mmCIF file of C-alpha atoms in Angstrom:
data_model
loop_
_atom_site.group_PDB
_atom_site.id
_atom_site.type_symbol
_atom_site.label_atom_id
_atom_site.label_comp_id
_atom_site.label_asym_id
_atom_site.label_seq_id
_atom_site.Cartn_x
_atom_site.Cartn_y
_atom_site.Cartn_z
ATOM 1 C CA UNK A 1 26.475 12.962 17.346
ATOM 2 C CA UNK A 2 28.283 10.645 19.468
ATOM 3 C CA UNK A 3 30.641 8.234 16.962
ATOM 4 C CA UNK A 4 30.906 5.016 18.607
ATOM 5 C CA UNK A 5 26.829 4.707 18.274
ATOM 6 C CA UNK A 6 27.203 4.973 14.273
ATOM 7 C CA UNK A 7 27.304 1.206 13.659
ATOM 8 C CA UNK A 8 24.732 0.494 16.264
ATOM 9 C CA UNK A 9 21.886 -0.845 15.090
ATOM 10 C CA UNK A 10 19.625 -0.127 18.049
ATOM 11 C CA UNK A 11 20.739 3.155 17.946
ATOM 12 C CA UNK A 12 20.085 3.640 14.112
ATOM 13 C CA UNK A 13 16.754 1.756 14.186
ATOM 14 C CA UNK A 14 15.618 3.852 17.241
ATOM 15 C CA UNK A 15 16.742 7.111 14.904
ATOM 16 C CA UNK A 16 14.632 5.538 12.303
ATOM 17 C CA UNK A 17 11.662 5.091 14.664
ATOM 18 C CA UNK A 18 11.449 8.710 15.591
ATOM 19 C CA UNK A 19 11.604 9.711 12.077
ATOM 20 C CA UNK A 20 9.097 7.587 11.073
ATOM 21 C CA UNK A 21 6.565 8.319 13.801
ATOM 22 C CA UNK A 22 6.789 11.885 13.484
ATOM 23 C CA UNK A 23 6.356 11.521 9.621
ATOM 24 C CA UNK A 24 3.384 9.402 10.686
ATOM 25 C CA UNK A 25 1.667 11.565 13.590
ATOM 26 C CA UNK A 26 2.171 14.867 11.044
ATOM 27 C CA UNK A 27 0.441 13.457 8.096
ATOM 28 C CA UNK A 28 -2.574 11.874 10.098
ATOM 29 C CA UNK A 29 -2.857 15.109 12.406
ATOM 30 C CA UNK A 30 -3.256 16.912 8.771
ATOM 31 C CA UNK A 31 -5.946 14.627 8.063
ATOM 32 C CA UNK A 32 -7.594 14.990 10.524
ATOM 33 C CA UNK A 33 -7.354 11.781 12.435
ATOM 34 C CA UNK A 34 -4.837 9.734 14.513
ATOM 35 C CA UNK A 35 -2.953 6.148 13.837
ATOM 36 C CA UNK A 36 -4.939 4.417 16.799
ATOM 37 C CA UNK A 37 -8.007 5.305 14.739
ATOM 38 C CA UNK A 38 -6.264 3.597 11.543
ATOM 39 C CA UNK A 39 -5.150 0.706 13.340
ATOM 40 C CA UNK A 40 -8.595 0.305 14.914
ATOM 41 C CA UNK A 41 -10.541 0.843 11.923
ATOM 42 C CA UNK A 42 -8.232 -1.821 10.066
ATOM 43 C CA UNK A 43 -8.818 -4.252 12.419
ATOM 44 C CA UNK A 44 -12.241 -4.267 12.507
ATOM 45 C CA UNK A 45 -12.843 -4.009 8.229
ATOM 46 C CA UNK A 46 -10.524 -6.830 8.479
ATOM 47 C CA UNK A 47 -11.457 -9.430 11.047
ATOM 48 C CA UNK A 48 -15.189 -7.892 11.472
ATOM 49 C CA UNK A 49 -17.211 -7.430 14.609
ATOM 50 C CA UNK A 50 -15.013 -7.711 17.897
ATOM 51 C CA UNK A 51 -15.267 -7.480 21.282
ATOM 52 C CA UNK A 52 -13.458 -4.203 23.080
ATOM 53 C CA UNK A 53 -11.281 -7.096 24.578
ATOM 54 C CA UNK A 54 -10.757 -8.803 21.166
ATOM 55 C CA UNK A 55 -9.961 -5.397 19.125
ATOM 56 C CA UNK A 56 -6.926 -4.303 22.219
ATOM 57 C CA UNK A 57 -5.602 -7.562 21.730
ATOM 58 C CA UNK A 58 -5.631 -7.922 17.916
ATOM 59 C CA UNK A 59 -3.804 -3.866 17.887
ATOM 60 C CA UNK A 60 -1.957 -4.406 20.689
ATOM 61 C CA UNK A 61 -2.959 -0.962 22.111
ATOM 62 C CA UNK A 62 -4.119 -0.705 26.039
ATOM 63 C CA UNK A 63 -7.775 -1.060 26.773
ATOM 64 C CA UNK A 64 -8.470 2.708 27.710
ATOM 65 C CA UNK A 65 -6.819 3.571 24.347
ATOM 66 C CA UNK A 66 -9.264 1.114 22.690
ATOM 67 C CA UNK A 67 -12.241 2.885 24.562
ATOM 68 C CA UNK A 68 -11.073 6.278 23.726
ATOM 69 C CA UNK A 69 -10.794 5.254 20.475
ATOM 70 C CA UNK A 70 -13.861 3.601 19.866
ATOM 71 C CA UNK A 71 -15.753 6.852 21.319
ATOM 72 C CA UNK A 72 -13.912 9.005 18.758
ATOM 73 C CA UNK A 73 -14.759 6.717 16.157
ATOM 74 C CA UNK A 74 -18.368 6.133 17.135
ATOM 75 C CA UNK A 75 -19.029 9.986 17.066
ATOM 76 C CA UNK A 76 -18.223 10.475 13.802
ATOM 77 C CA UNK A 77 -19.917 7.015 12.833
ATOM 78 C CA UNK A 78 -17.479 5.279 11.487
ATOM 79 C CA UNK A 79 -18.154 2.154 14.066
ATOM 80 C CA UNK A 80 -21.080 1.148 15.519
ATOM 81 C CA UNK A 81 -21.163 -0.759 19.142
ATOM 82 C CA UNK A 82 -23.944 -3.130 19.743
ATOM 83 C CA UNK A 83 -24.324 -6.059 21.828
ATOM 84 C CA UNK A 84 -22.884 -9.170 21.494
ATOM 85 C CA UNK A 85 -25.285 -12.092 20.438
ATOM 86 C CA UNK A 86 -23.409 -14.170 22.389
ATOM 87 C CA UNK A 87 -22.531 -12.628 25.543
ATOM 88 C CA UNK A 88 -25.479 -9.947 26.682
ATOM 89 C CA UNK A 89 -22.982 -8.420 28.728
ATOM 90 C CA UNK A 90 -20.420 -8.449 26.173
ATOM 91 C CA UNK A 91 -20.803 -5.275 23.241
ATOM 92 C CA UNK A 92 -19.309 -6.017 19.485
ATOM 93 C CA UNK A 93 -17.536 -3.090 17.595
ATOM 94 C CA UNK A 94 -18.200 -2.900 13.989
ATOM 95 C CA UNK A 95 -16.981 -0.551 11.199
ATOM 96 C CA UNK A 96 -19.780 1.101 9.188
ATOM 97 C CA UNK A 97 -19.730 1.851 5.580
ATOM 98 C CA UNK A 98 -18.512 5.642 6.661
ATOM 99 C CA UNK A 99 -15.537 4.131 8.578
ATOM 100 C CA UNK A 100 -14.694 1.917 5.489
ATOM 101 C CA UNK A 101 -14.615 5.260 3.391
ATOM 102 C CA UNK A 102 -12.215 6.885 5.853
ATOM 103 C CA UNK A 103 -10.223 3.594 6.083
ATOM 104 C CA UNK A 104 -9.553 3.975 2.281
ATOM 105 C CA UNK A 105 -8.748 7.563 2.790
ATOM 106 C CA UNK A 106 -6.764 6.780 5.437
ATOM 107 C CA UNK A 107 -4.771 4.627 3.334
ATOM 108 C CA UNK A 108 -3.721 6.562 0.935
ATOM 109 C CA UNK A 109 -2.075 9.041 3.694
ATOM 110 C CA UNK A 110 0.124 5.693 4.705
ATOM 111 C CA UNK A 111 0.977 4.843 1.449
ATOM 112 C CA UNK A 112 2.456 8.651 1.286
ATOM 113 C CA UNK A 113 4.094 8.332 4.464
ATOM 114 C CA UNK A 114 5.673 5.204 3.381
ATOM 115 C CA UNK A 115 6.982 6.993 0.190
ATOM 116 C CA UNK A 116 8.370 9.601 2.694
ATOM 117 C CA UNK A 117 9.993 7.052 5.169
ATOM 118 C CA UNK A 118 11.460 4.911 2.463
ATOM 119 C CA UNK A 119 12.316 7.913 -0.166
ATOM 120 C CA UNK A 120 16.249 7.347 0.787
ATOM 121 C CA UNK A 121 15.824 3.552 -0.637
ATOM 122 C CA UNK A 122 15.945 2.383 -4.265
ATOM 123 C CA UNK A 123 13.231 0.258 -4.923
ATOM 124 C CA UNK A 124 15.196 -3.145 -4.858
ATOM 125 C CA UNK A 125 16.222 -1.536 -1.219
ATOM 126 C CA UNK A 126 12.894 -1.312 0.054
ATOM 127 C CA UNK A 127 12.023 -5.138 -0.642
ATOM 128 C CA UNK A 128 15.282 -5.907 1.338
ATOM 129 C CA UNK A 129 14.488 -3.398 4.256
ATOM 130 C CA UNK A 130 11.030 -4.378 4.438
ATOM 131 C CA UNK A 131 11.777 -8.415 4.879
ATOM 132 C CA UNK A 132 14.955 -7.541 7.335
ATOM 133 C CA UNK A 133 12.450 -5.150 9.204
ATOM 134 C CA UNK A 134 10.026 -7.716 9.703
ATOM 135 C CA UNK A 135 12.501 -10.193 10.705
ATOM 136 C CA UNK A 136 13.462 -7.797 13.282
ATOM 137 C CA UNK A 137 10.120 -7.358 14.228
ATOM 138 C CA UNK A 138 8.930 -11.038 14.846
ATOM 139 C CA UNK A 139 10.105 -12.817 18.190
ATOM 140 C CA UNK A 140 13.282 -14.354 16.596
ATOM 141 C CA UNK A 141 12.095 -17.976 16.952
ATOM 142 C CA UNK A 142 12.417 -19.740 13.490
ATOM 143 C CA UNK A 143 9.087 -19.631 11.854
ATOM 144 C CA UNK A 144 8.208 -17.097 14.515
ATOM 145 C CA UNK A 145 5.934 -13.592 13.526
ATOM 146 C CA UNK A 146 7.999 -11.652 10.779
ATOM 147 C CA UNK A 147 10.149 -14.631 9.552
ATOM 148 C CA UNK A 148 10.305 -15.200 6.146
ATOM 149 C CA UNK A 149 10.555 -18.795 4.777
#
């Protein structure tokens, strides 16, 4: 390893990334699903019915990720597409009571790969890491997404 990136934090918290997104893909690929599904499915049990448009924005994933999704998803019925009251052109994505079950499943195989991630950390560590990391996350702007306070 090169020294002179040891005290880098965009070099450490890229490190971190990979670790964490391989811990992530490996556990949901032995489930049996993938983290666009998750993120989907999460979305929708917790804003309800959206529109394709909506649900891309809301997970900030692209909108032929959303549609490749949602046709994974709808196979296995665990979300339902109908149209929008609203807009007749316009179809609303909804989670079904299957989806909701693998949501919960789902969520324990996070809360493992969060045990994984943060095993190096004492507990009074991960409260710190988790409030820094989603300081780091937000747009930097007081008061802005991840800021605490």
């Amino acid at each position: 390893m090169v020294r002179r990136l040891d005290d880098r934090a965009t070099w450490l918290v890229g490190r971190a990334h990979l670790r964490s997104h391989r811990l992530l893909h490996e556990a949901f690929a032995e489930a049996g699903a993938r983290p666009y599904h998750y993120r989907v499915l999460a979305a929708l049990e917790e804003s309800g019915p959206l529109s394709q448009a909506d649900l891309g924005r809301l997970t900030d994933l692209d909108r032929s990720d959303v549609t490749t999704s949602l046709d994974a998803l709808g196979r296995s019925g665990l979300t339902v597409r109908e149209p929008d009251p609203a807009h007749r052109r316009r179809n609303r994505v909804s989670i079904t009571e299957a989806g909701r079950a693998e949501l919960l499943r789902l969520d324990a195989v996070l809360s493992g790969v969060q045990d994984r991630f943060l095993g190096p950390l004492s507990e009074p560590e991960r409260v710190v890491f988790l409030d820094l990391a989603a300081r780091l996350a937000g747009d930097g702007a007081p008061g802005g997404p991840g800021r605490s306070g």
